Amino acid sequence: MTSHTAPADATADTADGPSPVLAAASRAREAAAALAPLPRATKDAALLAVADALLARTEEIVDANAEDVARAREAGTAESVVDRLTLTPERVRAIASDVRDVAALPDPVGEVVRGSTLPNGIDLRQVRVPLGVVGIIYEARPNVTVDAAALCLKSGNAVLLRGSSSAYASNTALVRVVRDAVEQAGLPADAVQLVPGESRDAVRELMRARGLVDVLIPRGGASLIRTVVEESTVPVIETGTGNCHVYVDSRADLDMAVDILINSKAHRVSVCNAAETLLVHKDIADAFLPRALEALAEAGVTVHADAHVLTFAGSSKATVLPAVEADWETEYLSYDIAAAVVDSLDDAVAHIRRWSSGHTEAIVTTSQAAARRFTQLVDSTTVTVNASTRFTDGGQFGFGAEIGISTQKLHARGPMGLPELTSTKYIVTGDGHTR
Amino acid sequence: MTSHTAPADATADTADGPSPVLAAASRAREAAAALAPLPRATKDAALLAVADALLARTEEIVDANAEDVARAREAGTAESVVDRLTLTPERVRAIASDVRDVAALPDPVGEVVRGSTLPNGIDLRQVRVPLGVVGIIYEARPNVTVDAAALCLKSGNAVLLRGSSSAYASNTALVRVVRDAVEQAGLPADAVQLVPGESRDAVRELMRARGLVDVLIPRGGASLIRTVVEESTVPVIETGTGNCHVYVDSRADLDMAVDILINSKAHRVSVCNAAETLLVHKDIADAFLPRALEALAEAGVTVHADAHVLTFAGSSKATVLPAVEADWETEYLSYDIAAAVVDSLDDAVAHIRRWSSGHTEAIVTTSQAAARRFTQLVDSTTVTVNASTRFTDGGQFGFGAEIGISTQKLHARGPMGLPELTSTKYIVTGDGHTR
């Protein structure tokens, strides 16, 4: 079966009648067809209307959010998670301002990626087009609901949003406000939809909606991402898992190495571009590790050390524990770091190839040859030379808003901006050309 | 589990001991790491050595192929299939010359896709890198074995080849010759491997080797492609299904329309860029359809017609049958075409959205507005204006050899050349930059 709108594995009709999820996906597909040819001005006007509506209806949004927050507190949710869930008038203002920022970004749709006149006189152009229907599965951050909707609208895509059920009331209110504004701006409201239903089955249906949904982007923990990767027949863009490394080469500026280590590890520990493992060349271990352990101790970081690093533990006030194998593959997202001494740059690369999630690895070195070899051999989305791992970020890269950081190699790798939310099509123009 | 080399769902050790397929994938992964940093000259030298070896060992290859051909004949295989399977000294020479052509293509690896200096002074570069390990599942065309190996080597990728068991002896001989040449050129032989075993289980293991295999490219029939899409946890690039349309607009040059229709349908019927459906605007039906049916009859094409087209059947010597719904979605790959009259360009677009596989659609028109609207609204890999659908081809597009034609939207869409066999990585260079 080759039809786009009703593939065998994703028909909106099931034995029990139409599935709400697939019906929503079908409506999104229709909306996507209407969005695709829209010029930038029309899409930007809709985005500005969304920003205005978020401000005008802040109270409605904050009230709905209060229900979620109350439920979370009753359930004894950790305050850090409750904080991420909470929407205040200030935070709604910030979300609205993010939407204006997206409107200000260039429109990726219509960009000519390749173009040439073929020897036979045919004009060939490869042009950016929207992906179509984008499904986003994410955790309890209501701001993602609006960010994702804005980025998808800007790139001409319809979006199916599946947030955490703990944010259901907030997301329902936010999507209601966004849809009203989109519709008043003359665009199809179904371009932005919450996936109906709070059950896991809804996610499962979404993952099987190949032919209706063009891509699924899971944002969140490793287990969520693994589930989607395992079960989805819809193409998936993996995001976010970051077991990032800082390697200090045999020749390095020690002050710089300490600054980059501490910034990479402790600037913000809960993010995917935070460092989780320190690798130190054996020739610089004696000079660097005492200073590194002291700085890590001051930053409140616990060190999970290999045998060589452990020998420096006594002379420092750092909390140093013996590392077990699991430490090399753990994304702590906390004030913890694994640390090991390596015999060479190539051994550091081998350790990274073995254990890294392929997100971001940093080298600190004064050697041009070492920097060149490290960047050539390390196979991760981003390799930094004498810079913090924390720079792997769409905002830092100048992409404006970011839909996520892809840790896979297909389609998008690293921070994903608006161009990563597009595909391309070839336009072949002739004067009656035949072969 | 975030390790690259031993993901939980793809470890080379199973209860029954190491799996040959996953062991091969692990060796391919090691080889890929060695290939990635190689300069173009080294890769090209290996490719030329492969071409020389194919010529020097033609007899060995042709003898092995004779076994496959004999088995196929015994099994009563259709002569057309036996012909595709057959290797002659001339065909081996042609394959060797294709390898030289690949060596002559530019190396995509190392190309800087984006580059800028960020406001904070950091230098940002996005650089093309190999995908890593590419798995290719294909049917009984031994030439694909060498073409795919050459394209993967050129782009710095290791390749796992799973051909049809009907070509097993031929593929085994070809891969032996290629591996010997690659090794003599100083590259790891395991960069090119046949997937061990002829059973379907081997394919299943390959599809589950996420973390070891970076992408699977199925080339062949719709059922093979659907199986891979359904069962693979390795990212897949869908190729090849082509239910292509030719739409003749209300204002069109009738001679041009007939030429493009016949070339699109009958130039070569067994290929994915051949036309399978003709759509005619009602205002031009009376003028065009009699000539179209006559030309299709001369080309030996049977027409599967809607009610309106049927009314022209009597006055023509064409074989015209009433179309059933299945005709609109069928990729005939034969001297058959479905034909319908539509009330408007938008109705033609709606028909295409409903039934097309999204490969290639052609419009024949003298109207600039119609050409513009059709190319905007049709969501297929390629849209041709006054040109045959047969131009959707890597060679025609000037990409040199082609690994396949992607009909999906992620990563690659349309004819895939060497750049589509690469990913990218970001290189961030600072002077001790921190956030």
Coordinates of N, CA and C in Angstrom, one line a residue, chain A residues 197-296:
Chain A
G197 N -6.0 11.8 24.9 CA -5.8 10.6 25.9 C -4.6 10.7 26.6
E198 N -4.6 10.3 27.9 CA -3.4 10.4 28.7 C -2.7 9.0 28.9
S199 N -3.3 8.0 28.3 CA -2.8 6.6 28.5 C -1.5 6.4 27.6
R200 N -0.8 5.4 28.0 CA 0.4 5.0 27.2 C 0.0 4.5 25.8
D201 N -1.2 3.9 25.7 CA -1.7 3.4 24.4 C -1.7 4.5 23.4
A202 N -2.0 5.8 23.8 CA -2.0 6.9 22.9 C -0.6 7.1 22.3
V203 N 0.4 7.0 23.1 CA 1.8 7.1 22.6 C 2.1 6.0 21.7
R204 N 1.6 4.8 22.0 CA 1.9 3.6 21.2 C 1.3 3.8 19.8
E205 N 0.0 4.3 19.8 CA -0.6 4.5 18.5 C 0.2 5.6 17.7
L206 N 0.6 6.6 18.4 CA 1.4 7.7 17.7 C 2.6 7.1 17.1
M207 N 3.3 6.2 17.8 CA 4.5 5.6 17.3 C 4.3 4.6 16.1
R208 N 3.0 4.2 15.9 CA 2.7 3.3 14.8 C 2.1 4.1 13.6
A209 N 2.0 5.4 13.8 CA 1.2 6.2 12.8 C 2.1 6.5 11.5
R210 N 2.9 5.6 11.1 CA 3.7 5.8 9.9 C 2.8 6.1 8.7
G211 N 3.2 7.1 8.0 CA 2.3 7.5 6.8 C 1.5 8.7 7.2
L212 N 1.2 8.8 8.5 CA 0.4 10.0 8.9 C 1.3 11.0 9.6
V213 N 2.3 10.4 10.4 CA 3.2 11.3 11.1 C 4.6 11.1 10.5
D214 N 5.3 12.2 10.1 CA 6.5 12.1 9.4 C 7.7 11.9 10.2
V215 N 7.7 12.4 11.5 CA 8.8 12.2 12.4 C 8.4 12.3 13.8
L216 N 9.0 11.5 14.7 CA 8.7 11.6 16.1 C 10.0 12.1 16.8
I217 N 9.9 13.1 17.7 CA 11.1 13.6 18.4 C 10.8 13.4 19.9
P218 N 11.4 12.4 20.5 CA 11.2 12.2 22.0 C 12.2 13.1 22.7
R219 N 11.7 13.9 23.6 CA 12.6 14.7 24.4 C 12.4 14.3 25.9
G220 N 13.5 13.8 26.5 CA 13.4 13.4 27.9 C 14.4 12.4 28.3
G221 N 14.0 11.5 29.2 CA 15.0 10.6 29.8 C 15.3 9.5 28.8
A222 N 16.4 8.8 29.1 CA 16.9 7.7 28.2 C 15.9 6.6 28.0
S223 N 15.1 6.3 29.1 CA 14.2 5.2 29.0 C 13.0 5.6 28.0
L224 N 12.5 6.8 28.1 CA 11.5 7.3 27.1 C 12.1 7.1 25.7
I225 N 13.3 7.6 25.5 CA 13.9 7.7 24.2 C 14.0 6.2 23.7
R226 N 14.5 5.3 24.5 CA 14.7 4.0 24.1 C 13.4 3.3 23.7
T227 N 12.4 3.6 24.5 CA 11.0 3.0 24.2 C 10.6 3.4 22.8
V228 N 10.7 4.7 22.5 CA 10.3 5.2 21.2 C 11.1 4.6 20.1
V229 N 12.4 4.6 20.3 CA 13.3 4.0 19.3 C 13.0 2.5 19.0
E230 N 12.6 1.8 20.1 CA 12.4 0.4 20.0 C 11.0 0.1 19.3
E231 N 10.0 0.9 19.6 CA 8.7 0.6 19.2 C 8.1 1.3 18.0
S232 N 8.8 2.5 17.7 CA 8.2 3.3 16.6 C 8.5 2.8 15.2
T233 N 7.4 2.8 14.4 CA 7.6 2.6 13.0 C 7.7 4.0 12.3
V234 N 7.3 5.0 12.9 CA 7.5 6.4 12.4 C 9.0 6.7 12.6
P235 N 9.6 7.3 11.6 CA 11.0 7.7 11.8 C 11.2 8.6 13.1
V236 N 12.3 8.3 13.8 CA 12.6 9.0 15.1 C 13.9 9.8 15.0
I237 N 13.8 10.9 15.6 CA 15.1 11.6 15.9 C 15.4 11.5 17.4
E238 N 16.5 10.8 17.7 CA 16.9 10.6 19.1 C 17.5 11.9 19.6
T239 N 17.1 12.3 20.8 CA 17.7 13.5 21.4 C 18.3 13.3 22.8
G240 N 19.2 14.0 23.1 CA 19.4 14.4 24.5 C 20.3 13.6 25.4
T241 N 20.5 12.3 25.2 CA 21.4 11.7 26.2 C 22.8 12.2 26.1
G242 N 23.3 12.7 27.2 CA 24.7 13.3 27.1 C 25.6 12.7 28.2
N243 N 26.4 11.7 27.8 CA 27.5 11.3 28.6 C 28.8 12.0 28.1
C244 N 29.0 13.3 28.4 CA 30.0 14.1 27.8 C 31.4 14.0 28.6
H245 N 32.5 14.1 27.8 CA 33.8 13.9 28.4 C 34.6 15.2 28.2
V246 N 35.5 15.5 29.2 CA 36.5 16.5 29.1 C 37.9 15.8 29.2
Y247 N 38.7 15.9 28.1 CA 40.0 15.3 28.1 C 41.1 16.4 28.2
V248 N 41.9 16.2 29.2 CA 43.0 17.1 29.4 C 44.3 16.5 28.8
D249 N 44.8 17.1 27.8 CA 46.0 16.5 27.0 C 47.3 16.7 27.8
S250 N 48.3 16.0 27.3 CA 49.6 16.1 28.0 C 50.2 17.5 28.1
R251 N 49.9 18.3 27.0 CA 50.3 19.7 27.0 C 49.0 20.5 27.1
A252 N 48.7 21.1 28.2 CA 47.5 22.0 28.4 C 47.8 23.1 29.4
D253 N 47.1 24.2 29.2 CA 47.1 25.3 30.1 C 46.3 24.9 31.3
L254 N 46.9 24.7 32.5 CA 46.2 24.1 33.7 C 45.1 25.0 34.1
D255 N 45.3 26.3 34.1 CA 44.2 27.2 34.5 C 43.0 27.0 33.6
M256 N 43.3 27.0 32.3 CA 42.2 26.8 31.3 C 41.5 25.5 31.5
A257 N 42.3 24.4 31.8 CA 41.8 23.1 32.0 C 40.8 23.1 33.2
V258 N 41.2 23.7 34.3 CA 40.4 23.7 35.5 C 39.1 24.5 35.2
D259 N 39.2 25.7 34.5 CA 38.0 26.5 34.2 C 37.0 25.7 33.3
I260 N 37.6 25.0 32.3 CA 36.7 24.3 31.4 C 36.1 23.1 32.1
L261 N 36.9 22.4 32.9 CA 36.3 21.3 33.6 C 35.2 21.7 34.5
I262 N 35.4 22.7 35.3 CA 34.4 23.2 36.3 C 33.2 23.7 35.6
N263 N 33.4 24.5 34.5 CA 32.2 25.0 33.8 C 31.4 23.9 33.1
S264 N 32.2 22.9 32.5 CA 31.5 21.8 31.9 C 30.7 21.0 32.8
K265 N 31.2 20.8 34.0 CA 30.6 19.9 35.0 C 29.5 20.6 35.8
A266 N 29.9 21.8 36.4 CA 29.1 22.3 37.5 C 28.3 23.6 37.1
H267 N 28.5 24.1 35.9 CA 27.7 25.3 35.5 C 26.2 25.1 35.6
R268 N 25.8 23.9 35.2 CA 24.4 23.4 35.3 C 24.4 21.9 35.2
V269 N 24.2 21.2 36.3 CA 24.4 19.7 36.2 C 23.3 18.9 35.6
S270 N 22.1 19.5 35.4 CA 20.9 18.7 35.0 C 20.7 18.7 33.5
V271 N 21.7 19.2 32.8 CA 21.5 19.3 31.3 C 22.4 18.3 30.6
C272 N 22.0 18.1 29.3 CA 22.7 17.0 28.6 C 24.1 17.4 28.1
N273 N 24.4 18.7 28.1 CA 25.7 19.0 27.6 C 26.7 19.3 28.8
A274 N 26.3 18.8 30.0 CA 27.2 18.9 31.1 C 28.1 17.7 31.1
A275 N 29.4 17.9 31.5 CA 30.4 16.8 31.5 C 30.1 15.8 32.6
E276 N 30.4 14.5 32.3 CA 30.1 13.4 33.2 C 31.4 12.7 33.5
T277 N 32.4 12.8 32.6 CA 33.7 12.1 32.8 C 34.9 13.0 32.5
L278 N 35.9 12.9 33.3 CA 37.2 13.6 33.1 C 38.2 12.6 32.8
L279 N 38.9 12.8 31.7 CA 40.0 12.0 31.3 C 41.3 12.8 31.3
V280 N 42.4 12.3 31.9 CA 43.6 13.1 32.1 C 44.8 12.3 31.5
H281 N 45.6 12.9 30.6 CA 46.8 12.3 30.1 C 47.8 12.0 31.3
K282 N 48.4 10.9 31.3 CA 49.2 10.5 32.4 C 50.4 11.5 32.7
D283 N 50.9 12.1 31.6 CA 52.1 13.0 31.7 C 51.7 14.3 32.4
I284 N 50.4 14.6 32.5 CA 50.0 15.9 33.2 C 49.2 15.6 34.5
A285 N 49.1 14.3 34.8 CA 48.2 13.9 35.9 C 48.8 14.5 37.2
D286 N 50.1 14.4 37.5 CA 50.6 14.9 38.7 C 50.4 16.4 38.9
A287 N 50.5 17.2 37.8 CA 50.4 18.6 37.9 C 48.9 19.0 37.9
F288 N 48.1 18.3 37.2 CA 46.7 18.7 37.0 C 45.7 18.2 38.1
L289 N 45.9 16.9 38.4 CA 44.8 16.3 39.2 C 44.6 16.9 40.6
P290 N 45.7 17.3 41.3 CA 45.5 17.9 42.6 C 44.7 19.2 42.5
R291 N 45.0 20.0 41.5 CA 44.2 21.2 41.3 C 42.8 20.9 40.9
A292 N 42.6 19.9 40.0 CA 41.3 19.6 39.5 C 40.4 19.1 40.7
L293 N 41.0 18.2 41.5 CA 40.2 17.7 42.7 C 39.8 18.8 43.6
E294 N 40.8 19.7 43.8 CA 40.5 20.9 44.7 C 39.3 21.7 44.2
A295 N 39.4 22.0 42.9 CA 38.3 22.8 42.3 C 37.0 22.0 42.3
L296 N 37.0 20.7 42.0 CA 35.8 20.0 42.0 C 35.2 19.9 43.4

